[in-house]
Coordinates of C-alpha atoms and ligand atoms in Angstrom, one line a residue:
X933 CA -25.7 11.1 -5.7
X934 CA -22.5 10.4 -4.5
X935 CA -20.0 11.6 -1.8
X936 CA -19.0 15.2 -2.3
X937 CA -15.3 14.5 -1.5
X938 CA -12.9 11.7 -0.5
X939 CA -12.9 13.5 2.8
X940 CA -16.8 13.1 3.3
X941 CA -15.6 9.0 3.1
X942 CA -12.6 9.3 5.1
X943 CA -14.6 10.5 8.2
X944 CA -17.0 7.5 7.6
X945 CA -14.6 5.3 7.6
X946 CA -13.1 6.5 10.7
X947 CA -16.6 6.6 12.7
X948 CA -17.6 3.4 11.2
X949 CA -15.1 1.1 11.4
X950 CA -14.1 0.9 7.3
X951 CA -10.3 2.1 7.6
X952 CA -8.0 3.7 10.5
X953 CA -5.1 6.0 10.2
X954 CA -2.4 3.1 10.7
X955 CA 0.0 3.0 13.7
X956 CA -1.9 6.1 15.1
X957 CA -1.0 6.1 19.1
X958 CA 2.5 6.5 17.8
X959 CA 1.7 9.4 15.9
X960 CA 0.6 7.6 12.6
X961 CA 2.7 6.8 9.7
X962 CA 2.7 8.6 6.7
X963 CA -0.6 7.6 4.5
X964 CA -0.9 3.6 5.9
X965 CA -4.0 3.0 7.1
X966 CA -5.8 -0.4 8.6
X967 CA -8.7 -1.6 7.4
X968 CA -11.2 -2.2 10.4
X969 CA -13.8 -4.7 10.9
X970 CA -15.9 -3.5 7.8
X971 CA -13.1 -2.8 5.5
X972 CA -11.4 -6.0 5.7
X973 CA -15.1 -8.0 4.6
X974 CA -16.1 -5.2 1.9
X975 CA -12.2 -5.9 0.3
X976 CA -13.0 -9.4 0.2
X977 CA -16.0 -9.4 -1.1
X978 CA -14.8 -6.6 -3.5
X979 CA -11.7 -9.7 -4.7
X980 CA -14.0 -12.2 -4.3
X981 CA -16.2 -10.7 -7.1
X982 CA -12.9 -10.1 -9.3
X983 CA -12.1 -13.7 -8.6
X984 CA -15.1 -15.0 -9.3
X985 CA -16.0 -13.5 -12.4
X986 CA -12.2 -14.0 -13.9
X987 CA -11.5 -17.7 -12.2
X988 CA -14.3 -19.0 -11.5
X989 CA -17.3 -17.9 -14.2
X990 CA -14.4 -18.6 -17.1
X991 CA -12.6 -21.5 -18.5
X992 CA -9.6 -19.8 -19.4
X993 CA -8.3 -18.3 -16.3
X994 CA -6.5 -19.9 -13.8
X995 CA -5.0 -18.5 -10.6
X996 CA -1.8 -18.1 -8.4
X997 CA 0.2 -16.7 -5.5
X998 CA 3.5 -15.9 -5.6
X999 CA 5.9 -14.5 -3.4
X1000 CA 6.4 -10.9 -2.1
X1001 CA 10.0 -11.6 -2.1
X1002 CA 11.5 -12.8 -5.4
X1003 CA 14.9 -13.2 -6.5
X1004 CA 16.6 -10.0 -7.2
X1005 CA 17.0 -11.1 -11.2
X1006 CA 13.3 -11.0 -11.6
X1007 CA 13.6 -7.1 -11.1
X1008 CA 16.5 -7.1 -12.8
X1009 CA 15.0 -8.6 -16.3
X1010 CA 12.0 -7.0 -15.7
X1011 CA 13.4 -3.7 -16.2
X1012 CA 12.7 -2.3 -12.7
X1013 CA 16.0 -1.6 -11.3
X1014 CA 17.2 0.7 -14.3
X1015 CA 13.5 2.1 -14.9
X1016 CA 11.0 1.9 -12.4
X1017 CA 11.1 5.1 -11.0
X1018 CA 9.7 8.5 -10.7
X1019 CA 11.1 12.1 -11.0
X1020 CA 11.0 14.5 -8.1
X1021 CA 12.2 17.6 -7.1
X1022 CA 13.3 19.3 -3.9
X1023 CA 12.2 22.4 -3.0
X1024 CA 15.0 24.8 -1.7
X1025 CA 12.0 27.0 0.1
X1026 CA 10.3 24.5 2.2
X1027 CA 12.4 21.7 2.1
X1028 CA 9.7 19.7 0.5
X1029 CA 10.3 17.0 -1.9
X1030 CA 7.6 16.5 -4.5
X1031 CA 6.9 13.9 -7.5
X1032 CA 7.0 16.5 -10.8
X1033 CA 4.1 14.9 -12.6
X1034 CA 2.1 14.8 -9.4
X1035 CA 2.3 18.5 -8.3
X1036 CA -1.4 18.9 -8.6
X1037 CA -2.1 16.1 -6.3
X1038 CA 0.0 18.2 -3.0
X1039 CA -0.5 21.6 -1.2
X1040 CA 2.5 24.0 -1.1
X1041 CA 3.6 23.1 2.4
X1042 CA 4.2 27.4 2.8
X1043 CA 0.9 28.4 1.0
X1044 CA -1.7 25.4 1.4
X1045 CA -4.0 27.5 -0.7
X1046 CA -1.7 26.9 -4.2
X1047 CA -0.6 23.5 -5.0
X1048 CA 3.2 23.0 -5.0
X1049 CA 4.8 24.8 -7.2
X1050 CA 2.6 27.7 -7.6
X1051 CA 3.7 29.6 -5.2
X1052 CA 6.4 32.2 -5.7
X1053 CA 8.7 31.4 -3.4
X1054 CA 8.5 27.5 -4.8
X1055 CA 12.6 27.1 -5.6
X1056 CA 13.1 23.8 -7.1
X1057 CA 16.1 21.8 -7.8
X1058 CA 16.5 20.0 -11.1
X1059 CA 14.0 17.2 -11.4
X1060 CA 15.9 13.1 -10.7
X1061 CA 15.1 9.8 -11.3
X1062 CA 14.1 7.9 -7.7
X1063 CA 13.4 4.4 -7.8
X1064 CA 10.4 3.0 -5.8
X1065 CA 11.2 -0.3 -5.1
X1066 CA 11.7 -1.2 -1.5
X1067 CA 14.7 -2.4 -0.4
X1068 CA 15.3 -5.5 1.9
X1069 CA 18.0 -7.6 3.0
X1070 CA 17.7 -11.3 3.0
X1071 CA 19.2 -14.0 5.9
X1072 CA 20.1 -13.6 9.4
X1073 CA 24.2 -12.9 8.6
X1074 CA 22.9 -10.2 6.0
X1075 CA 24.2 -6.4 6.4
X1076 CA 22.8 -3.6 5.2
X1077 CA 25.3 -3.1 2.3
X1078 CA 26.3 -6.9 1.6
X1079 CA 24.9 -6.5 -2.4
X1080 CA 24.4 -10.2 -2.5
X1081 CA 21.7 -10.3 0.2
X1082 CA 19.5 -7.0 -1.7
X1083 CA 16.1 -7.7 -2.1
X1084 CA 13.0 -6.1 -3.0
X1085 CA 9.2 -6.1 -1.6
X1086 CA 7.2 -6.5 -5.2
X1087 CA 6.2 -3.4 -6.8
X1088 CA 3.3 -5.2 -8.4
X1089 CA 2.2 -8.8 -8.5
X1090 CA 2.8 -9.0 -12.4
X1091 CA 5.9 -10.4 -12.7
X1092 CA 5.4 -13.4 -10.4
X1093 CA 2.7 -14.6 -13.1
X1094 CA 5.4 -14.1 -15.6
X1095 CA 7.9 -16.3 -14.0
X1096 CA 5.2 -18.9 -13.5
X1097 CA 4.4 -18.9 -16.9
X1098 CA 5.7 -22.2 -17.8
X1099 CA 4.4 -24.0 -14.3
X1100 CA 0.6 -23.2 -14.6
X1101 CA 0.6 -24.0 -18.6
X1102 CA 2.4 -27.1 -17.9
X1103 CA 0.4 -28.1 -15.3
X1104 CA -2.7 -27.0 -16.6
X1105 CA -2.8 -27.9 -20.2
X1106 CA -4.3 -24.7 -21.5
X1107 CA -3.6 -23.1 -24.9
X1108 CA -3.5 -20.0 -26.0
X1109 CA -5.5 -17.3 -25.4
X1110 CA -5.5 -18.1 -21.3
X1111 CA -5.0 -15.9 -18.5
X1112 CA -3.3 -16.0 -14.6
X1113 CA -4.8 -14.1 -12.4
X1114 CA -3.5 -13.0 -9.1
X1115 CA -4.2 -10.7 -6.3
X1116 CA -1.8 -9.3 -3.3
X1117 CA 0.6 -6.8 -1.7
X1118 CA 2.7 -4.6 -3.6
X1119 CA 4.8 -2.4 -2.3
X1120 CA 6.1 1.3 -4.0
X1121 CA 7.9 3.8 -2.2
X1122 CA 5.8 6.5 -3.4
X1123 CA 7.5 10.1 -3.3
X1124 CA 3.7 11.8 -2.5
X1125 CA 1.6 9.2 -1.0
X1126 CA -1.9 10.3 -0.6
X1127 CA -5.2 11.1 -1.0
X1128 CA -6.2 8.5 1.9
X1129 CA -6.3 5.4 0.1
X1130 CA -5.7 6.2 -3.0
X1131 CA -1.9 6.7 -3.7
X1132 CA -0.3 4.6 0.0
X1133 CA 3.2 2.8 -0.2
X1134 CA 1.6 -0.1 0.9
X1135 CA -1.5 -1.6 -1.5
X1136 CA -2.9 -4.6 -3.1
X1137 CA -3.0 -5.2 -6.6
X1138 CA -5.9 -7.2 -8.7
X1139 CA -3.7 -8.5 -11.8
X1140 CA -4.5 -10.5 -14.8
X1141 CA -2.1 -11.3 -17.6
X1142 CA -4.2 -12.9 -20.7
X1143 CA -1.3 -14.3 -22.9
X1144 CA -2.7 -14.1 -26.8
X1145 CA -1.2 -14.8 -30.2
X1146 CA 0.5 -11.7 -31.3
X1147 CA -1.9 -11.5 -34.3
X1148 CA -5.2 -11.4 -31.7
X1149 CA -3.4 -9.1 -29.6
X1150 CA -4.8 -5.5 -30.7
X1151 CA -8.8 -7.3 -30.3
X1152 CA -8.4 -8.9 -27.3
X1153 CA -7.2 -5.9 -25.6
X1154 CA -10.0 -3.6 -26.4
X1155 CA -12.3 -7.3 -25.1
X1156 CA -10.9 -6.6 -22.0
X1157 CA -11.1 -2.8 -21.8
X1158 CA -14.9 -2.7 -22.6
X1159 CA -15.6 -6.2 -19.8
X1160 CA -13.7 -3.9 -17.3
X1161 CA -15.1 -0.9 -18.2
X1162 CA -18.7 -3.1 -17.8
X1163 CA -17.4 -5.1 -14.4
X1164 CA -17.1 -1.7 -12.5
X1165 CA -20.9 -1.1 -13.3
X1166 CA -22.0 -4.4 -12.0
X1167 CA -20.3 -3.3 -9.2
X1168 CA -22.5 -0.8 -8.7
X1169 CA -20.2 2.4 -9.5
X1170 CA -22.2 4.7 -12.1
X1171 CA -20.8 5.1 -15.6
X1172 CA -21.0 8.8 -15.0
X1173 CA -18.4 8.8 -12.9
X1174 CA -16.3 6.4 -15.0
X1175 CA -14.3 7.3 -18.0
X1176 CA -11.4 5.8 -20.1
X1177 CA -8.3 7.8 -21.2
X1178 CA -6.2 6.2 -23.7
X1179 CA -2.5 6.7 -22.8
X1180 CA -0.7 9.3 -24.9
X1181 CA 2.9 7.9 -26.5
X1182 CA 5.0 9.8 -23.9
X1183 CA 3.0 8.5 -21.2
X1184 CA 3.1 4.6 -22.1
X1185 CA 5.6 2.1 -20.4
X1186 CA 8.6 1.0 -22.3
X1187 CA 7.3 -2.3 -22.9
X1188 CA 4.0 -1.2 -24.0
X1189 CA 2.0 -0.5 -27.2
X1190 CA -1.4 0.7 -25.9
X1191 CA -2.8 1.6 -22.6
X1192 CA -6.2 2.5 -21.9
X1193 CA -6.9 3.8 -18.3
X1194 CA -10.6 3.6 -16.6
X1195 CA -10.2 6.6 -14.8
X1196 CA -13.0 7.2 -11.4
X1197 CA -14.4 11.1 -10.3
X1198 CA -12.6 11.1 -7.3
X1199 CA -12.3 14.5 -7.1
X1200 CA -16.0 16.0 -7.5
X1201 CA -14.9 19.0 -5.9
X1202 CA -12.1 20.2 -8.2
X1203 CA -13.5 23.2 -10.1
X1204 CA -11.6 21.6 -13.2
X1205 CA -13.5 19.3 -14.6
X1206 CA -10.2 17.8 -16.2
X1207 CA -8.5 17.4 -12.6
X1208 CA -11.9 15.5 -11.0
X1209 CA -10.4 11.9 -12.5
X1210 CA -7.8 9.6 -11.8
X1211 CA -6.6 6.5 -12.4
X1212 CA -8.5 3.0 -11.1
X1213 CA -6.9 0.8 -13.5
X1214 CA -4.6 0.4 -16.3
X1215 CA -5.4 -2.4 -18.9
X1216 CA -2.0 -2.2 -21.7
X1217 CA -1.0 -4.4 -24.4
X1218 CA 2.5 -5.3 -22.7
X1219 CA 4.0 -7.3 -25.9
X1220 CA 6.2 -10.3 -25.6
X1221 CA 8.3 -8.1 -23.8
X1222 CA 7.8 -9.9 -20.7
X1223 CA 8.3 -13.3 -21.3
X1224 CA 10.8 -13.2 -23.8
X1225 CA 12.9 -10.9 -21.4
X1226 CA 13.0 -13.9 -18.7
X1227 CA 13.9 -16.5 -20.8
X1228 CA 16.9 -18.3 -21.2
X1229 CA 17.4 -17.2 -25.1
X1230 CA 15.3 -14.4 -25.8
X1231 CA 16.7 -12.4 -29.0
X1232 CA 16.0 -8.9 -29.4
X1233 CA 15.3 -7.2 -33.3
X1234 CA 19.1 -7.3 -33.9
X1235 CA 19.1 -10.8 -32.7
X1236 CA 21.3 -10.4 -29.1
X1237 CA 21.1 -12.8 -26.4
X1238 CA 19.6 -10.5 -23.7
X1239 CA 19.5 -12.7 -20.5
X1240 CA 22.3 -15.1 -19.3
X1241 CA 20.7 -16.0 -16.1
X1242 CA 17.7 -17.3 -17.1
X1243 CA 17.4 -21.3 -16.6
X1244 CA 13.8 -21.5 -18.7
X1245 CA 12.7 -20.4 -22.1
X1246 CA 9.1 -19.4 -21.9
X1247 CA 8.3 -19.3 -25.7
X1248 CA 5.2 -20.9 -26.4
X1249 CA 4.7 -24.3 -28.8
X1250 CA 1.6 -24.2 -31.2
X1251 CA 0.7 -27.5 -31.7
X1252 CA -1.8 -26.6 -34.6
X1253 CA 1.0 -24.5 -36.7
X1254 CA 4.1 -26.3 -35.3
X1255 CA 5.1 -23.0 -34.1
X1256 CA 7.4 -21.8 -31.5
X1257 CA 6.6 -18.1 -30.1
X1258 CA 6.6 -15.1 -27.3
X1259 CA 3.2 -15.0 -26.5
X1260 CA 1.6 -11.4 -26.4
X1261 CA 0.2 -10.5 -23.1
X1262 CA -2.6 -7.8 -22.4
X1263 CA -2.5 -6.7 -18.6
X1264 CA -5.7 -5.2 -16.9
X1265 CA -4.5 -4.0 -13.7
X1266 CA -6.3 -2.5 -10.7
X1267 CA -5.8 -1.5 -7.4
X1268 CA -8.1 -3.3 -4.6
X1269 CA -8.0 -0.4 -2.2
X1270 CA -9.2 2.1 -5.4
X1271 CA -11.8 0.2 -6.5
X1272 CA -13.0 0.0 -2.5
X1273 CA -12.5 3.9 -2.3
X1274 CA -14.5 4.6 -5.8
X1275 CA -17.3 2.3 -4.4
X1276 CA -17.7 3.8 -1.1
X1277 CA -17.9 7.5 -2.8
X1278 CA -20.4 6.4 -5.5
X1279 CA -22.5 4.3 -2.7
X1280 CA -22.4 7.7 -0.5
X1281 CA -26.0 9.2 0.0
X1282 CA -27.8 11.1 1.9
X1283 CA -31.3 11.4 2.8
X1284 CA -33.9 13.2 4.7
X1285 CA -36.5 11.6 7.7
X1286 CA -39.6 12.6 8.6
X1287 CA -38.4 14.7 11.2
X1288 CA -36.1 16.7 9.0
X1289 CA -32.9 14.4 9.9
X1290 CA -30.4 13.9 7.3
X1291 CA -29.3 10.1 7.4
X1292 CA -26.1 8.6 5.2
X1293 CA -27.3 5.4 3.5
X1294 CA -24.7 3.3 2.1
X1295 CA -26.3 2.0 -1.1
X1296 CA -23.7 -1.1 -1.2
X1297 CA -24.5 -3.9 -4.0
X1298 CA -25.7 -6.7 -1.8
X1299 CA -22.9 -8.5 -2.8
X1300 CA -20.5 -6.0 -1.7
X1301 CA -22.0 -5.0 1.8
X1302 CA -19.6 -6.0 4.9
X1303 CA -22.9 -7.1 6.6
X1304 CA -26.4 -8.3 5.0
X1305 CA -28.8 -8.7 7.7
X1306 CA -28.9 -7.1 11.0
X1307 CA -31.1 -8.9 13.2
X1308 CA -32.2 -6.2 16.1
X1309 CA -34.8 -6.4 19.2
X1310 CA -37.8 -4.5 19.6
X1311 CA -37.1 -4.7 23.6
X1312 CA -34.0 -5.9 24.8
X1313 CA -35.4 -6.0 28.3
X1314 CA -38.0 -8.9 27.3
X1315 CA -35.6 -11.9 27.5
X1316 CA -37.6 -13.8 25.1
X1317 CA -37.4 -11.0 22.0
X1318 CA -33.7 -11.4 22.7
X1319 CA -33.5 -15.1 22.9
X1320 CA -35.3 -14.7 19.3
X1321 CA -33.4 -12.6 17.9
X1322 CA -30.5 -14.0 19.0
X1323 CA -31.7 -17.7 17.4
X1324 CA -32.6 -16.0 13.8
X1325 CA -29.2 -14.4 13.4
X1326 CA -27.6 -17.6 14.4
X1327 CA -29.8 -19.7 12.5
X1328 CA -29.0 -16.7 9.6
X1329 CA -25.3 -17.1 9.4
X1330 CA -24.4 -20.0 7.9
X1331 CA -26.2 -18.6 4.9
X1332 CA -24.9 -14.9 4.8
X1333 CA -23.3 -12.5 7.2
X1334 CA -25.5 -11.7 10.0
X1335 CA -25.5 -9.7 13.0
X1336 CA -27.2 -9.0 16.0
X1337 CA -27.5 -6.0 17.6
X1338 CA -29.1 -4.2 21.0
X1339 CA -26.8 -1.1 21.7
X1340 CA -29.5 1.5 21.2
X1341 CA -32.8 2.2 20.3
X1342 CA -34.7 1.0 17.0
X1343 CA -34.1 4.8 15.2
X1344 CA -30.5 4.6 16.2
X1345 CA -30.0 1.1 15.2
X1346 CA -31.6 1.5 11.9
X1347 CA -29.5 4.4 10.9
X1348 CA -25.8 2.3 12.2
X1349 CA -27.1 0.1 9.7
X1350 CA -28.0 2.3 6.7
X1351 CA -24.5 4.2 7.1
X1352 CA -23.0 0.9 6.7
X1353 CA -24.8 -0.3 4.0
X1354 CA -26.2 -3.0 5.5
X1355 CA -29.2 -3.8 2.6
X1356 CA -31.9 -5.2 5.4
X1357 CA -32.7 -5.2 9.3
X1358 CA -34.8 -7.8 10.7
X1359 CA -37.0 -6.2 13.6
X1360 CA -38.2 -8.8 16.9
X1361 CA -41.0 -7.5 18.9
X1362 CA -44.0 -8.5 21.1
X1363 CA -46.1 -9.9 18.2
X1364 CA -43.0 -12.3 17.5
X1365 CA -43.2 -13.7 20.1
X1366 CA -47.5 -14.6 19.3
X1367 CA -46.8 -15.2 14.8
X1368 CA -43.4 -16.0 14.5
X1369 CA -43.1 -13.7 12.1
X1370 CA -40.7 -10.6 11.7
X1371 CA -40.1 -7.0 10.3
X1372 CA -37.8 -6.8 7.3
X1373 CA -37.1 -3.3 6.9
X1374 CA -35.3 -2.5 3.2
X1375 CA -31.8 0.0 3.5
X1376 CA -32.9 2.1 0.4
X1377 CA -36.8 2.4 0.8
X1378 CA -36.8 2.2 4.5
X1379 CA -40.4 0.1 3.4
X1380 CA -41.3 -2.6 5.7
X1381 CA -42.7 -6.3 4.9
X1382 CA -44.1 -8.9 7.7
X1383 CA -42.7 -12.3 7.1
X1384 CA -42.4 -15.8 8.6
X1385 CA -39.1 -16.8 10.4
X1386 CA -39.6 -20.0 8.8
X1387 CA -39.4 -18.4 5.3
X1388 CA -37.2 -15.5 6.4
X1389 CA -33.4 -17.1 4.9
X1390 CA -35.4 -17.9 1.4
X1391 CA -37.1 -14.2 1.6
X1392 CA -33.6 -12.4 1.8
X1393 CA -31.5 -14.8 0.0
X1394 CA -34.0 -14.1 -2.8
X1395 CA -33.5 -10.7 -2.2
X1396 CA -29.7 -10.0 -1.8
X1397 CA -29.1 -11.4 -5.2
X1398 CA -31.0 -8.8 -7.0
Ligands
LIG1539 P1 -0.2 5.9 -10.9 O1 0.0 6.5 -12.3 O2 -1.5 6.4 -10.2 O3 1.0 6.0 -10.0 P2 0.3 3.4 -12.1 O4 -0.1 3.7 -13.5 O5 1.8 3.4 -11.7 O6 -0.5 4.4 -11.1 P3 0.0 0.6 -12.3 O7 1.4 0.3 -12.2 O8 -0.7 0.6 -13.6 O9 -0.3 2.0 -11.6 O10 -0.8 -0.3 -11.2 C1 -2.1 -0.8 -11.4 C2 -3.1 -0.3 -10.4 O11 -2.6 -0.5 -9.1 C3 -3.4 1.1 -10.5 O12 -4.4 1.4 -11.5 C4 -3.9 1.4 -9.1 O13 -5.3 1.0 -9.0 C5 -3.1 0.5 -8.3 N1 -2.0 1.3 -7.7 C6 -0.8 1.6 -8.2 N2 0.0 2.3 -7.4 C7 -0.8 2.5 -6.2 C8 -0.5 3.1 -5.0 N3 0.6 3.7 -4.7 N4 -1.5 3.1 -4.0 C9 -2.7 2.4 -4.3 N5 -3.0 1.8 -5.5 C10 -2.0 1.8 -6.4

């Protein structure tokens, strides 16, 4: 099972503490929203598995963190100011202003029933090119039109790995194939944000650019496409809800030759079966577009110096061929707040007590869950149970995150937990007090098991690997 709708999550989140429509006592602000005190630890643990398994578990991969705010030439070279953009359309009717390949995604603001578009009294205006890149100004004598002082926010953390390119091989004395990996804000000014966190102006990125020979390129790419496609599973998201799309030719990015999509169910609910996916990440084969178009001499085909400003040359030196070349550089690229969206739907389930009570249980991978151990009193009015409880959880957190908690009764307490995903509870009660022993109480079975306090850190570290 999994949730029925993003909706389903979005009150969760709410109630629970995951995410929070942003700036809402001023009214909110169009699709930000804030991730509260659970949704801030299950993103980290969510990049701390990315960075692990890429940085950490490899010998290849190394990582950065580059600025938000790059010189304007990066964007330039890049190709962003002349193409990243999207196409919308005004509508004449309501006075709505929609993305054209998106028009499924939004509700006719006049007839909420049809999507925009479909309604008869839709009257667009010719579709145009709108660029999404934020726009900034930089220094305190800067003005609003002084073209000198334009910067941008980053629409993606790419290209400060490919203006690095020549710092971390330098300094780290790999050779090809090797990858940088980075993580952080990016910022697009979507024309229709939505979908609570899926589509927001404001995101963060999970990027890896695996520089290859051009002759590996094609293999290496579908390595990474089936270890992504793998990765999302050891996450815990079900293949059955996972599915790759391989992107047609009109659909591909200029500087691309292949892109293969891992698309999530987000939208369960969409009679069409073919409108139920979208996008969680993009993995293409990018070229040598990118670093031959920031270095000092690239040539193009026809041999034409294409970038004056450019103080570096980030061709690549094969020691073994006495070679000089662009590297090729395959990019798997996801979204942090996607992936944390696709996991909370596929955790999503629901189940029935014994009195006929249906109870959400957040089946989280341990890894994953905001909090492992909830450590709870049988009788918070017997200052001793509380002094013991209050000693495990502390004695508990250096090794995992723990907490303790006497705001309600044992049924009620149990349930905050399951919704949350916490994997176990640890119950303190008279007999504690007499065997020094505890309840552990399991999130999916809801089966209980007596054990020791001294072996109770071993018992459910054991346990929270699996
Ligand atoms: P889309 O087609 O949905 O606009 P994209 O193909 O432009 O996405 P990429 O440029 O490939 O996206 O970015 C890589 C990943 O970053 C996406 O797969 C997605 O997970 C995430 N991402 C991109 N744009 C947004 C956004 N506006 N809000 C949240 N996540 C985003």
């Amino acid at each position: 099972m999994s949730a029925p709708n993003i909706e389903t999550i979005v009150s969760l989140s709410k109630r629970r503490g995951f995410v929070f429509p942003s700036s809402d006592i001023y009214g909110g602000l169009g699709s930000s929203w804030d991730y509260g005190q659970l949704g801030v630890e299950l993103a980290n643990n969510i990049k701390s598995a990315w960075w692990r398994w890429l940085v950490y578990e490899r010998d290849d991969i190394e990582g950065l963190d580059s600025s938000i705010i790059q010189n304007r030439l990066v964007w330039k070279y890049s190709g962003h100011e002349d193409t990243f953009s999207d196409p919308l359309v005004d509508c004449r009717s309501c006075h709505g202003r929609f993305r054209t390949d998106k028009l499924q995604d939004v509700q006719c603001p006049n007839h909420p029933s049809v999507h925009a578009g479909e309604s008869r009294e839709c009257d667009f205006t010719e579709p145009r090119q709108f660029n999404l890149m934020f726009k900034t100004t930089i220094g305190a004598a800067a003005v609003e039109d002084d073209e000198s002082a334009l910067a941008y926010l980053r629409p993606e953390t790419a290209q400060g790995i490919f203006i690095n390119f020549n710092n971390v091989l330098n300094t780290s004395r790999k050779k090809l194939p090797f990858g940088i990996a980075q993580i952080g804000k990016s910022f697009r000014n979507e024309v229709t944000p939505g979908n609570f966190i899926f589509r927001t102006r404001e995101f963060e990125q999970m990027e890896m650019e695996y520089f290859v020979r051009p002759e590996d390129a094609a293999e290496i790419h579908q390595f990474w496409i089936d270890a992504f496609y793998e990765w999302f599973q050891t996450l815990g998201i079900s293949a059955e809800n996972l599915k790759l799309y391989e992107q047609t030719r009109e659909e591909l990015a200029h500087y691309a030759i292949r892109t293969v999509d891992i698309l999530y169910r987000y939208f369960p609910e969409r009679a069409d079966q073919e409108k139920q996916w979208d996008e969680l990440m993009g993995i293409a084969n990018r070229t040598d577009f990118d670093l031959k178009t920031h270095s000092k001499k690239p040539e193009d085909r026809e041999g034409k110096r294409l970038n004056p400003d450019s103080t570096d040359d980030l061709s690549y030196f094969d020691e073994q061929t006495k070679q000089r070349f662009y590297p090729f550089v395959i990019e798997p690229a996801a979204g942090v707040n996607r992936t944390l969206l696709a996991i909370l739907m596929d955790a999503y389930t629901e189940k029935t007590n014994d009195k006929g009570e249906t109870r959400v249980i957040l089946k989280l991978k341990p890894e994953l869950a905001p909090i492992k151990v909830a450590v709870l009193p049988l009788a918070k009015n017997k200052p001793e149970i509380v002094a013991m409880a209050k000693q495990i959880k502390k004695d508990l957190q250096p090794s995992m995150r723990a907490v303790y908690d006497d705001t309600g009764g044992i049924g009620k307490l149990y349930a905050r937990q399951d919704e949350i995903g916490t994997p176990f509870c640890v119950t303190v009660d008279h007999e504690s007090l007499e065997d020094n022993a505890v309840t552990v109480r399991d999130r999916d079975t809801w089966e209980q098991e007596r054990v020791s306090v001294e072996q109770l850190k071993d018992y459910l570290l054991k346990r929270l690997q699996n």
